[in-house]
Amino acid sequence: MKLSYKNIKYVLLLGSFFSLGCSKLVDIDEPIDTTTTAKLFLTDDKADQTIAGMYAQMTIGQQTSIALTNGGATIYAGLAGDELVPNDAVGLVESNDIFKYKMLAENTLSESILWIPTYKTVYTANAILDGEAASTSATLTKAKRNDLKASAMFVRALCFFYLTNFYGDIPLPFSSNHVNNMKLTKMPQAQVYEKIIADLEEALLLHEEGTSQSPTIKTRANKQAIETLLARVYLYVENWEKAAFYANKVITKGPNTLETLQKAFNTNSKEAIFQLSIIPNIVGFHEVVYLTPQLPLLLLPVDAQGYFTEPDIFEENSPMLIPQNYLSDELVNAFENGDKRKEVWASYNPSANIPPYNGRRFYFPYKYKNAEDPAVSPGSYTVLRLAEAYLIRAEARAMLNETSLAAEDIDQIRLRAGLGRTIATDQDALIKAVAQERRVEFFAEWGHRFFDLKRTGKALAVLSAIPEKSAITKDKLVFPIPKNDIKNNPKLIQNPGY
């Protein structure tokens, strides 16, 4: 179901209602009462609004502010990794703290953008599961029940995946019962992954049993979305056989194909597997606000571009010309010569040849344009796409020493980018080749690079080589548990190093 103007207000209210009890994970009100549950889960149409509300909550965050699932993962994992550099002139102290590994337990960005909104979405997913289980309505069909459960389990699994990759061991609420949630302890990450896999495999079984959802709708947890996330999680736990198995299913059994670079992020792109709908005039792409300049000079005639690089003019307009966070030199230099991804998915503003700019180019990601302009807006926020399945299968095959097959998968991505076939032939070279492709394919996209560095054990070595990150320690690779939640629940223990 795609969000429309008619049901926007209802969906927003519904999302707020579901999450009323979860301003913090362990400090929540009473769950939805049985009367409300009976009304919401009485018919297919009414129950369908609960799913729409859950997805809208992921896009809108908190009153249209940034959250983990609408840009926060990209931005703050990018700062913690080696993709993004904060603009000191903007003066966002806590962003600088994340970038420099000087984050304190009181960091409000971690709490208000990553932790709280994501657990609110988990609460909404749990409320849907509890509501469906409590409903005895004969007019709520079996297919719609399966749809409700599969969607909620997929979203809950997606949220848990990102929470554990930011915070390590985390509490896992599996109901909307406030009493139980107030007593939760942290679960070790290995067990978190087990629970994520269990959710996804059950959601997949529900799809195979039959749901009311059209398999071609990309703004719902379709079968390919579940399989893609399963492949990713199996890759993270180093189950190479299952990672390759599920990635192969997505590639060979699904309807998706690789798009041109220009169309990869468009609404209903052939490459897109799972997207979140952007609501015009209500919420746009936060990457546009946080990662691109207010005035991209490439939109101006050439003579006008030169005008803005004149020293006095550039100095006066630098807040509009330099993004809040721009691409790091490490990332910009990682692209091979001739890689069209750098040309199509990134752009830059030149600067004046005066200190402290010294004529440098301020690169920024350009995967998403202005969401309020229908002429350039893709209109949807891409969460999962086919390129990931190819690179998951490539890495898994390399780990299984299926070298020629791994090379074929890498080549699918390289050829699309205008590059030649990989020269890697042995296992070690292929693993490095996959890591390189993942770095330049998924830059500024859902935290892939930061998480890849951590899961492969390379984070400390790579990040400590960046002078601004000299304060990095192993403990600081996970973010702090919000102090308010620890205060409200003595069973929650702060992560080491905070």
PDB file of N, CA, C and O in Angstrom, residues 135-207:
ATOM      1  N   SER A 135      -6.814 -10.772  17.967  1.00  0.00           N
ATOM      2  CA  SER A 135      -8.033 -10.587  17.180  1.00  0.00           C
ATOM      3  C   SER A 135      -8.728 -11.918  16.901  1.00  0.00           C
ATOM      4  O   SER A 135      -8.105 -12.871  16.423  1.00  0.00           O
ATOM      5  N   THR A 136     -10.020 -11.946  17.177  1.00  0.00           N
ATOM      6  CA  THR A 136     -10.836 -13.125  16.870  1.00  0.00           C
ATOM      7  C   THR A 136     -11.794 -12.847  15.710  1.00  0.00           C
ATOM      8  O   THR A 136     -12.709 -13.636  15.458  1.00  0.00           O
ATOM      9  N   SER A 137     -11.563 -11.751  15.012  1.00  0.00           N
ATOM     10  CA  SER A 137     -12.469 -11.337  13.949  1.00  0.00           C
ATOM     11  C   SER A 137     -12.452 -12.321  12.784  1.00  0.00           C
ATOM     12  O   SER A 137     -11.392 -12.668  12.251  1.00  0.00           O
ATOM     13  N   ALA A 138     -13.634 -12.741  12.372  1.00  0.00           N
ATOM     14  CA  ALA A 138     -13.767 -13.642  11.227  1.00  0.00           C
ATOM     15  C   ALA A 138     -13.558 -12.905   9.913  1.00  0.00           C
ATOM     16  O   ALA A 138     -13.350 -13.537   8.865  1.00  0.00           O
ATOM     17  N   THR A 139     -13.621 -11.568   9.946  1.00  0.00           N
ATOM     18  CA  THR A 139     -13.452 -10.779   8.726  1.00  0.00           C
ATOM     19  C   THR A 139     -11.994 -10.362   8.494  1.00  0.00           C
ATOM     20  O   THR A 139     -11.708  -9.651   7.536  1.00  0.00           O
ATOM     21  N   LEU A 140     -11.118 -10.794   9.378  1.00  0.00           N
ATOM     22  CA  LEU A 140      -9.679 -10.609   9.157  1.00  0.00           C
ATOM     23  C   LEU A 140      -9.164 -11.911   8.549  1.00  0.00           C
ATOM     24  O   LEU A 140      -9.070 -12.935   9.219  1.00  0.00           O
ATOM     25  N   THR A 141      -8.854 -11.881   7.265  1.00  0.00           N
ATOM     26  CA  THR A 141      -8.567 -13.104   6.526  1.00  0.00           C
ATOM     27  C   THR A 141      -7.214 -13.696   6.905  1.00  0.00           C
ATOM     28  O   THR A 141      -6.323 -13.010   7.433  1.00  0.00           O
ATOM     29  N   LYS A 142      -7.047 -14.969   6.584  1.00  0.00           N
ATOM     30  CA  LYS A 142      -5.787 -15.661   6.847  1.00  0.00           C
ATOM     31  C   LYS A 142      -4.641 -15.013   6.079  1.00  0.00           C
ATOM     32  O   LYS A 142      -3.542 -14.829   6.612  1.00  0.00           O
ATOM     33  N   ALA A 143      -4.894 -14.646   4.829  1.00  0.00           N
ATOM     34  CA  ALA A 143      -3.845 -14.023   4.022  1.00  0.00           C
ATOM     35  C   ALA A 143      -3.400 -12.692   4.616  1.00  0.00           C
ATOM     36  O   ALA A 143      -2.211 -12.366   4.629  1.00  0.00           O
ATOM     37  N   LYS A 144      -4.358 -11.897   5.116  1.00  0.00           N
ATOM     38  CA  LYS A 144      -4.002 -10.614   5.725  1.00  0.00           C
ATOM     39  C   LYS A 144      -3.283 -10.830   7.054  1.00  0.00           C
ATOM     40  O   LYS A 144      -2.346 -10.086   7.389  1.00  0.00           O
ATOM     41  N   ARG A 145      -3.685 -11.831   7.796  1.00  0.00           N
ATOM     42  CA  ARG A 145      -2.969 -12.149   9.042  1.00  0.00           C
ATOM     43  C   ARG A 145      -1.510 -12.482   8.735  1.00  0.00           C
ATOM     44  O   ARG A 145      -0.592 -12.036   9.435  1.00  0.00           O
ATOM     45  N   ASN A 146      -1.300 -13.275   7.711  1.00  0.00           N
ATOM     46  CA  ASN A 146       0.073 -13.616   7.334  1.00  0.00           C
ATOM     47  C   ASN A 146       0.848 -12.377   6.911  1.00  0.00           C
ATOM     48  O   ASN A 146       2.046 -12.231   7.205  1.00  0.00           O
ATOM     49  N   ASP A 147       0.177 -11.486   6.201  1.00  0.00           N
ATOM     50  CA  ASP A 147       0.802 -10.231   5.775  1.00  0.00           C
ATOM     51  C   ASP A 147       1.207  -9.383   6.977  1.00  0.00           C
ATOM     52  O   ASP A 147       2.319  -8.845   7.047  1.00  0.00           O
ATOM     53  N   LEU A 148       0.293  -9.265   7.945  1.00  0.00           N
ATOM     54  CA  LEU A 148       0.577  -8.502   9.161  1.00  0.00           C
ATOM     55  C   LEU A 148       1.808  -9.053   9.872  1.00  0.00           C
ATOM     56  O   LEU A 148       2.724  -8.313  10.243  1.00  0.00           O
ATOM     57  N   LYS A 149       1.828 -10.348  10.048  1.00  0.00           N
ATOM     58  CA  LYS A 149       2.924 -10.969  10.799  1.00  0.00           C
ATOM     59  C   LYS A 149       4.242 -10.896  10.039  1.00  0.00           C
ATOM     60  O   LYS A 149       5.286 -10.574  10.628  1.00  0.00           O
ATOM     61  N   ALA A 150       4.205 -11.177   8.742  1.00  0.00           N
ATOM     62  CA  ALA A 150       5.446 -11.148   7.965  1.00  0.00           C
ATOM     63  C   ALA A 150       6.036  -9.746   7.927  1.00  0.00           C
ATOM     64  O   ALA A 150       7.256  -9.567   8.085  1.00  0.00           O
ATOM     65  N   SER A 151       5.193  -8.734   7.725  1.00  0.00           N
ATOM     66  CA  SER A 151       5.685  -7.352   7.679  1.00  0.00           C
ATOM     67  C   SER A 151       6.271  -6.933   9.019  1.00  0.00           C
ATOM     68  O   SER A 151       7.354  -6.324   9.083  1.00  0.00           O
ATOM     69  N   ALA A 152       5.569  -7.243  10.102  1.00  0.00           N
ATOM     70  CA  ALA A 152       6.039  -6.846  11.434  1.00  0.00           C
ATOM     71  C   ALA A 152       7.342  -7.547  11.792  1.00  0.00           C
ATOM     72  O   ALA A 152       8.253  -6.942  12.371  1.00  0.00           O
ATOM     73  N   MET A 153       7.447  -8.824  11.457  1.00  0.00           N
ATOM     74  CA  MET A 153       8.676  -9.566  11.769  1.00  0.00           C
ATOM     75  C   MET A 153       9.858  -9.062  10.956  1.00  0.00           C
ATOM     76  O   MET A 153      10.981  -8.966  11.463  1.00  0.00           O
ATOM     77  N   PHE A 154       9.611  -8.735   9.684  1.00  0.00           N
ATOM     78  CA  PHE A 154      10.684  -8.195   8.859  1.00  0.00           C
ATOM     79  C   PHE A 154      11.169  -6.858   9.412  1.00  0.00           C
ATOM     80  O   PHE A 154      12.384  -6.634   9.546  1.00  0.00           O
ATOM     81  N   VAL A 155      10.253  -5.964   9.734  1.00  0.00           N
ATOM     82  CA  VAL A 155      10.641  -4.642  10.238  1.00  0.00           C
ATOM     83  C   VAL A 155      11.342  -4.770  11.580  1.00  0.00           C
ATOM     84  O   VAL A 155      12.355  -4.102  11.832  1.00  0.00           O
ATOM     85  N   ARG A 156      10.834  -5.626  12.445  1.00  0.00           N
ATOM     86  CA  ARG A 156      11.483  -5.832  13.744  1.00  0.00           C
ATOM     87  C   ARG A 156      12.902  -6.362  13.548  1.00  0.00           C
ATOM     88  O   ARG A 156      13.854  -5.900  14.199  1.00  0.00           O
ATOM     89  N   ALA A 157      13.071  -7.309  12.628  1.00  0.00           N
ATOM     90  CA  ALA A 157      14.398  -7.859  12.359  1.00  0.00           C
ATOM     91  C   ALA A 157      15.335  -6.802  11.799  1.00  0.00           C
ATOM     92  O   ALA A 157      16.510  -6.722  12.179  1.00  0.00           O
ATOM     93  N   LEU A 158      14.835  -5.967  10.897  1.00  0.00           N
ATOM     94  CA  LEU A 158      15.648  -4.895  10.319  1.00  0.00           C
ATOM     95  C   LEU A 158      16.105  -3.927  11.406  1.00  0.00           C
ATOM     96  O   LEU A 158      17.270  -3.518  11.447  1.00  0.00           O
ATOM     97  N   CYS A 159      15.192  -3.558  12.292  1.00  0.00           N
ATOM     98  CA  CYS A 159      15.534  -2.646  13.387  1.00  0.00           C
ATOM     99  C   CYS A 159      16.561  -3.276  14.323  1.00  0.00           C
ATOM    100  O   CYS A 159      17.547  -2.614  14.712  1.00  0.00           O
ATOM    101  N   PHE A 160      16.362  -4.529  14.688  1.00  0.00           N
ATOM    102  CA  PHE A 160      17.320  -5.202  15.565  1.00  0.00           C
ATOM    103  C   PHE A 160      18.698  -5.284  14.903  1.00  0.00           C
ATOM    104  O   PHE A 160      19.730  -5.153  15.577  1.00  0.00           O
ATOM    105  N   PHE A 161      18.711  -5.511  13.589  1.00  0.00           N
ATOM    106  CA  PHE A 161      19.990  -5.596  12.881  1.00  0.00           C
ATOM    107  C   PHE A 161      20.770  -4.290  13.051  1.00  0.00           C
ATOM    108  O   PHE A 161      21.964  -4.306  13.369  1.00  0.00           O
ATOM    109  N   TYR A 162      20.113  -3.166  12.829  1.00  0.00           N
ATOM    110  CA  TYR A 162      20.824  -1.895  12.927  1.00  0.00           C
ATOM    111  C   TYR A 162      21.157  -1.533  14.370  1.00  0.00           C
ATOM    112  O   TYR A 162      22.234  -0.987  14.658  1.00  0.00           O
ATOM    113  N   LEU A 163      20.275  -1.842  15.291  1.00  0.00           N
ATOM    114  CA  LEU A 163      20.560  -1.549  16.690  1.00  0.00           C
ATOM    115  C   LEU A 163      21.775  -2.324  17.181  1.00  0.00           C
ATOM    116  O   LEU A 163      22.646  -1.775  17.859  1.00  0.00           O
ATOM    117  N   THR A 164      21.865  -3.610  16.830  1.00  0.00           N
ATOM    118  CA  THR A 164      22.999  -4.397  17.324  1.00  0.00           C
ATOM    119  C   THR A 164      24.291  -3.990  16.636  1.00  0.00           C
ATOM    120  O   THR A 164      25.374  -4.090  17.224  1.00  0.00           O
ATOM    121  N   ASN A 165      24.218  -3.495  15.401  1.00  0.00           N
ATOM    122  CA  ASN A 165      25.443  -3.058  14.740  1.00  0.00           C
ATOM    123  C   ASN A 165      25.922  -1.705  15.233  1.00  0.00           C
ATOM    124  O   ASN A 165      27.108  -1.389  15.121  1.00  0.00           O
ATOM    125  N   PHE A 166      25.027  -0.913  15.787  1.00  0.00           N
ATOM    126  CA  PHE A 166      25.457   0.330  16.428  1.00  0.00           C
ATOM    127  C   PHE A 166      25.827   0.118  17.895  1.00  0.00           C
ATOM    128  O   PHE A 166      26.783   0.730  18.377  1.00  0.00           O
ATOM    129  N   TYR A 167      25.077  -0.720  18.598  1.00  0.00           N
ATOM    130  CA  TYR A 167      25.204  -0.790  20.059  1.00  0.00           C
ATOM    131  C   TYR A 167      25.735  -2.113  20.585  1.00  0.00           C
ATOM    132  O   TYR A 167      25.966  -2.237  21.789  1.00  0.00           O
ATOM    133  N   GLY A 168      25.933  -3.105  19.749  1.00  0.00           N
ATOM    134  CA  GLY A 168      26.430  -4.385  20.237  1.00  0.00           C
ATOM    135  C   GLY A 168      25.335  -5.195  20.887  1.00  0.00           C
ATOM    136  O   GLY A 168      24.280  -5.450  20.292  1.00  0.00           O
ATOM    137  N   ASP A 169      25.556  -5.617  22.126  1.00  0.00           N
ATOM    138  CA  ASP A 169      24.537  -6.346  22.881  1.00  0.00           C
ATOM    139  C   ASP A 169      23.387  -5.387  23.199  1.00  0.00           C
ATOM    140  O   ASP A 169      23.614  -4.267  23.662  1.00  0.00           O
ATOM    141  N   ILE A 170      22.155  -5.831  22.948  1.00  0.00           N
ATOM    142  CA  ILE A 170      20.997  -4.951  23.125  1.00  0.00           C
ATOM    143  C   ILE A 170      19.833  -5.707  23.745  1.00  0.00           C
ATOM    144  O   ILE A 170      19.747  -6.927  23.636  1.00  0.00           O
ATOM    145  N   PRO A 171      18.913  -4.992  24.387  1.00  0.00           N
ATOM    146  CA  PRO A 171      17.669  -5.633  24.836  1.00  0.00           C
ATOM    147  C   PRO A 171      16.770  -5.921  23.643  1.00  0.00           C
ATOM    148  O   PRO A 171      16.738  -5.148  22.684  1.00  0.00           O
ATOM    149  N   LEU A 172      16.048  -7.037  23.699  1.00  0.00           N
ATOM    150  CA  LEU A 172      15.172  -7.446  22.598  1.00  0.00           C
ATOM    151  C   LEU A 172      13.734  -7.585  23.088  1.00  0.00           C
ATOM    152  O   LEU A 172      13.349  -8.642  23.600  1.00  0.00           O
ATOM    153  N   PRO A 173      12.918  -6.559  22.942  1.00  0.00           N
ATOM    154  CA  PRO A 173      11.509  -6.683  23.309  1.00  0.00           C
ATOM    155  C   PRO A 173      10.737  -7.430  22.207  1.00  0.00           C
ATOM    156  O   PRO A 173      10.852  -7.096  21.035  1.00  0.00           O
ATOM    157  N   PHE A 174       9.964  -8.417  22.620  1.00  0.00           N
ATOM    158  CA  PHE A 174       9.177  -9.189  21.663  1.00  0.00           C
ATOM    159  C   PHE A 174       7.681  -9.073  21.920  1.00  0.00           C
ATOM    160  O   PHE A 174       6.905  -9.868  21.416  1.00  0.00           O
ATOM    161  N   SER A 175       7.280  -8.087  22.704  1.00  0.00           N
ATOM    162  CA  SER A 175       5.860  -7.830  22.908  1.00  0.00           C
ATOM    163  C   SER A 175       5.688  -6.348  23.212  1.00  0.00           C
ATOM    164  O   SER A 175       6.656  -5.622  23.427  1.00  0.00           O
ATOM    165  N   SER A 176       4.430  -5.903  23.240  1.00  0.00           N
ATOM    166  CA  SER A 176       4.139  -4.515  23.611  1.00  0.00           C
ATOM    167  C   SER A 176       3.805  -4.408  25.093  1.00  0.00           C
ATOM    168  O   SER A 176       3.300  -3.378  25.544  1.00  0.00           O
ATOM    169  N   ASN A 177       4.108  -5.439  25.856  1.00  0.00           N
ATOM    170  CA  ASN A 177       3.840  -5.457  27.290  1.00  0.00           C
ATOM    171  C   ASN A 177       4.878  -4.613  28.022  1.00  0.00           C
ATOM    172  O   ASN A 177       6.059  -4.959  28.072  1.00  0.00           O
ATOM    173  N   HIS A 178       4.407  -3.502  28.598  1.00  0.00           N
ATOM    174  CA  HIS A 178       5.351  -2.558  29.198  1.00  0.00           C
ATOM    175  C   HIS A 178       6.042  -3.121  30.421  1.00  0.00           C
ATOM    176  O   HIS A 178       7.198  -2.812  30.698  1.00  0.00           O
ATOM    177  N   VAL A 179       5.365  -3.977  31.157  1.00  0.00           N
ATOM    178  CA  VAL A 179       5.956  -4.535  32.379  1.00  0.00           C
ATOM    179  C   VAL A 179       7.163  -5.406  32.035  1.00  0.00           C
ATOM    180  O   VAL A 179       8.233  -5.296  32.644  1.00  0.00           O
ATOM    181  N   ASN A 180       6.990  -6.261  31.033  1.00  0.00           N
ATOM    182  CA  ASN A 180       8.105  -7.115  30.626  1.00  0.00           C
ATOM    183  C   ASN A 180       9.253  -6.309  30.044  1.00  0.00           C
ATOM    184  O   ASN A 180      10.428  -6.580  30.320  1.00  0.00           O
ATOM    185  N   ASN A 181       8.920  -5.307  29.237  1.00  0.00           N
ATOM    186  CA  ASN A 181       9.971  -4.523  28.585  1.00  0.00           C
ATOM    187  C   ASN A 181      10.795  -3.715  29.571  1.00  0.00           C
ATOM    188  O   ASN A 181      11.960  -3.412  29.308  1.00  0.00           O
ATOM    189  N   MET A 182      10.211  -3.374  30.710  1.00  0.00           N
ATOM    190  CA  MET A 182      10.934  -2.596  31.719  1.00  0.00           C
ATOM    191  C   MET A 182      11.958  -3.437  32.481  1.00  0.00           C
ATOM    192  O   MET A 182      12.772  -2.903  33.234  1.00  0.00           O
ATOM    193  N   LYS A 183      11.940  -4.756  32.250  1.00  0.00           N
ATOM    194  CA  LYS A 183      12.840  -5.646  32.995  1.00  0.00           C
ATOM    195  C   LYS A 183      13.884  -6.304  32.099  1.00  0.00           C
ATOM    196  O   LYS A 183      14.598  -7.203  32.531  1.00  0.00           O
ATOM    197  N   LEU A 184      13.970  -5.874  30.850  1.00  0.00           N
ATOM    198  CA  LEU A 184      14.852  -6.546  29.904  1.00  0.00           C
ATOM    199  C   LEU A 184      16.321  -6.264  30.179  1.00  0.00           C
ATOM    200  O   LEU A 184      16.704  -5.142  30.521  1.00  0.00           O
ATOM    201  N   THR A 185      17.139  -7.272  29.997  1.00  0.00           N
ATOM    202  CA  THR A 185      18.589  -7.122  30.035  1.00  0.00           C
ATOM    203  C   THR A 185      19.108  -7.169  28.594  1.00  0.00           C
ATOM    204  O   THR A 185      18.370  -7.468  27.662  1.00  0.00           O
ATOM    205  N   LYS A 186      20.378  -6.866  28.433  1.00  0.00           N
ATOM    206  CA  LYS A 186      20.961  -6.929  27.095  1.00  0.00           C
ATOM    207  C   LYS A 186      21.196  -8.386  26.696  1.00  0.00           C
ATOM    208  O   LYS A 186      21.587  -9.215  27.518  1.00  0.00           O
ATOM    209  N   MET A 187      20.972  -8.664  25.416  1.00  0.00           N
ATOM    210  CA  MET A 187      21.215  -9.990  24.883  1.00  0.00           C
ATOM    211  C   MET A 187      22.508  -9.957  24.065  1.00  0.00           C
ATOM    212  O   MET A 187      22.738  -9.026  23.299  1.00  0.00           O
ATOM    213  N   PRO A 188      23.392 -10.955  24.223  1.00  0.00           N
ATOM    214  CA  PRO A 188      24.637 -10.972  23.445  1.00  0.00           C
ATOM    215  C   PRO A 188      24.361 -10.915  21.948  1.00  0.00           C
ATOM    216  O   PRO A 188      23.364 -11.465  21.471  1.00  0.00           O
ATOM    217  N   GLN A 189      25.245 -10.263  21.219  1.00  0.00           N
ATOM    218  CA  GLN A 189      25.000 -10.043  19.801  1.00  0.00           C
ATOM    219  C   GLN A 189      24.783 -11.342  19.039  1.00  0.00           C
ATOM    220  O   GLN A 189      23.954 -11.393  18.114  1.00  0.00           O
ATOM    221  N   ALA A 190      25.496 -12.388  19.393  1.00  0.00           N
ATOM    222  CA  ALA A 190      25.311 -13.665  18.691  1.00  0.00           C
ATOM    223  C   ALA A 190      23.869 -14.148  18.811  1.00  0.00           C
ATOM    224  O   ALA A 190      23.286 -14.672  17.846  1.00  0.00           O
ATOM    225  N   GLN A 191      23.279 -13.956  19.985  1.00  0.00           N
ATOM    226  CA  GLN A 191      21.886 -14.357  20.173  1.00  0.00           C
ATOM    227  C   GLN A 191      20.930 -13.387  19.484  1.00  0.00           C
ATOM    228  O   GLN A 191      19.857 -13.792  19.032  1.00  0.00           O
ATOM    229  N   VAL A 192      21.326 -12.120  19.399  1.00  0.00           N
ATOM    230  CA  VAL A 192      20.506 -11.163  18.662  1.00  0.00           C
ATOM    231  C   VAL A 192      20.377 -11.619  17.208  1.00  0.00           C
ATOM    232  O   VAL A 192      19.279 -11.632  16.632  1.00  0.00           O
ATOM    233  N   TYR A 193      21.481 -12.016  16.618  1.00  0.00           N
ATOM    234  CA  TYR A 193      21.439 -12.496  15.234  1.00  0.00           C
ATOM    235  C   TYR A 193      20.567 -13.747  15.110  1.00  0.00           C
ATOM    236  O   TYR A 193      19.852 -13.917  14.114  1.00  0.00           O
ATOM    237  N   GLU A 194      20.616 -14.619  16.093  1.00  0.00           N
ATOM    238  CA  GLU A 194      19.767 -15.818  16.060  1.00  0.00           C
ATOM    239  C   GLU A 194      18.292 -15.433  16.042  1.00  0.00           C
ATOM    240  O   GLU A 194      17.486 -16.017  15.309  1.00  0.00           O
ATOM    241  N   LYS A 195      17.933 -14.445  16.844  1.00  0.00           N
ATOM    242  CA  LYS A 195      16.540 -13.998  16.894  1.00  0.00           C
ATOM    243  C   LYS A 195      16.141 -13.302  15.585  1.00  0.00           C
ATOM    244  O   LYS A 195      15.006 -13.454  15.119  1.00  0.00           O
ATOM    245  N   ILE A 196      17.055 -12.539  15.016  1.00  0.00           N
ATOM    246  CA  ILE A 196      16.779 -11.884  13.735  1.00  0.00           C
ATOM    247  C   ILE A 196      16.514 -12.935  12.659  1.00  0.00           C
ATOM    248  O   ILE A 196      15.550 -12.842  11.885  1.00  0.00           O
ATOM    249  N   ILE A 197      17.362 -13.936  12.621  1.00  0.00           N
ATOM    250  CA  ILE A 197      17.204 -15.007  11.627  1.00  0.00           C
ATOM    251  C   ILE A 197      15.886 -15.735  11.831  1.00  0.00           C
ATOM    252  O   ILE A 197      15.173 -16.049  10.864  1.00  0.00           O
ATOM    253  N   ALA A 198      15.532 -15.988  13.087  1.00  0.00           N
ATOM    254  CA  ALA A 198      14.270 -16.675  13.368  1.00  0.00           C
ATOM    255  C   ALA A 198      13.080 -15.863  12.875  1.00  0.00           C
ATOM    256  O   ALA A 198      12.142 -16.415  12.277  1.00  0.00           O
ATOM    257  N   ASP A 199      13.104 -14.554  13.107  1.00  0.00           N
ATOM    258  CA  ASP A 199      12.027 -13.684  12.616  1.00  0.00           C
ATOM    259  C   ASP A 199      11.926 -13.743  11.094  1.00  0.00           C
ATOM    260  O   ASP A 199      10.837 -13.876  10.523  1.00  0.00           O
ATOM    261  N   LEU A 200      13.056 -13.636  10.440  1.00  0.00           N
ATOM    262  CA  LEU A 200      13.059 -13.580   8.979  1.00  0.00           C
ATOM    263  C   LEU A 200      12.645 -14.913   8.363  1.00  0.00           C
ATOM    264  O   LEU A 200      11.911 -14.950   7.365  1.00  0.00           O
ATOM    265  N   GLU A 201      13.096 -15.999   8.946  1.00  0.00           N
ATOM    266  CA  GLU A 201      12.723 -17.306   8.391  1.00  0.00           C
ATOM    267  C   GLU A 201      11.237 -17.582   8.594  1.00  0.00           C
ATOM    268  O   GLU A 201      10.585 -18.181   7.728  1.00  0.00           O
ATOM    269  N   GLU A 202      10.690 -17.141   9.723  1.00  0.00           N
ATOM    270  CA  GLU A 202       9.253 -17.296   9.913  1.00  0.00           C
ATOM    271  C   GLU A 202       8.472 -16.406   8.953  1.00  0.00           C
ATOM    272  O   GLU A 202       7.448 -16.823   8.398  1.00  0.00           O
ATOM    273  N   ALA A 203       8.962 -15.184   8.750  1.00  0.00           N
ATOM    274  CA  ALA A 203       8.307 -14.290   7.794  1.00  0.00           C
ATOM    275  C   ALA A 203       8.325 -14.889   6.395  1.00  0.00           C
ATOM    276  O   ALA A 203       7.353 -14.781   5.638  1.00  0.00           O
ATOM    277  N   LEU A 204       9.416 -15.550   6.044  1.00  0.00           N
ATOM    278  CA  LEU A 204       9.520 -16.186   4.732  1.00  0.00           C
ATOM    279  C   LEU A 204       8.522 -17.331   4.598  1.00  0.00           C
ATOM    280  O   LEU A 204       7.873 -17.496   3.552  1.00  0.00           O
ATOM    281  N   LEU A 205       8.361 -18.102   5.655  1.00  0.00           N
ATOM    282  CA  LEU A 205       7.378 -19.199   5.632  1.00  0.00           C
ATOM    283  C   LEU A 205       5.962 -18.661   5.465  1.00  0.00           C
ATOM    284  O   LEU A 205       5.137 -19.263   4.768  1.00  0.00           O
ATOM    285  N   LEU A 206       5.681 -17.530   6.095  1.00  0.00           N
ATOM    286  CA  LEU A 206       4.355 -16.925   5.959  1.00  0.00           C
ATOM    287  C   LEU A 206       4.093 -16.506   4.517  1.00  0.00           C
ATOM    288  O   LEU A 206       2.973 -16.648   4.010  1.00  0.00           O
ATOM    289  N   HIS A 207       5.112 -16.003   3.849  1.00  0.00           N
ATOM    290  CA  HIS A 207       4.956 -15.640   2.437  1.00  0.00           C
ATOM    291  C   HIS A 207       4.710 -16.879   1.585  1.00  0.00           C
ATOM    292  O   HIS A 207       3.903 -16.858   0.658  1.00  0.00           O
TER     293      HIS A 207
END
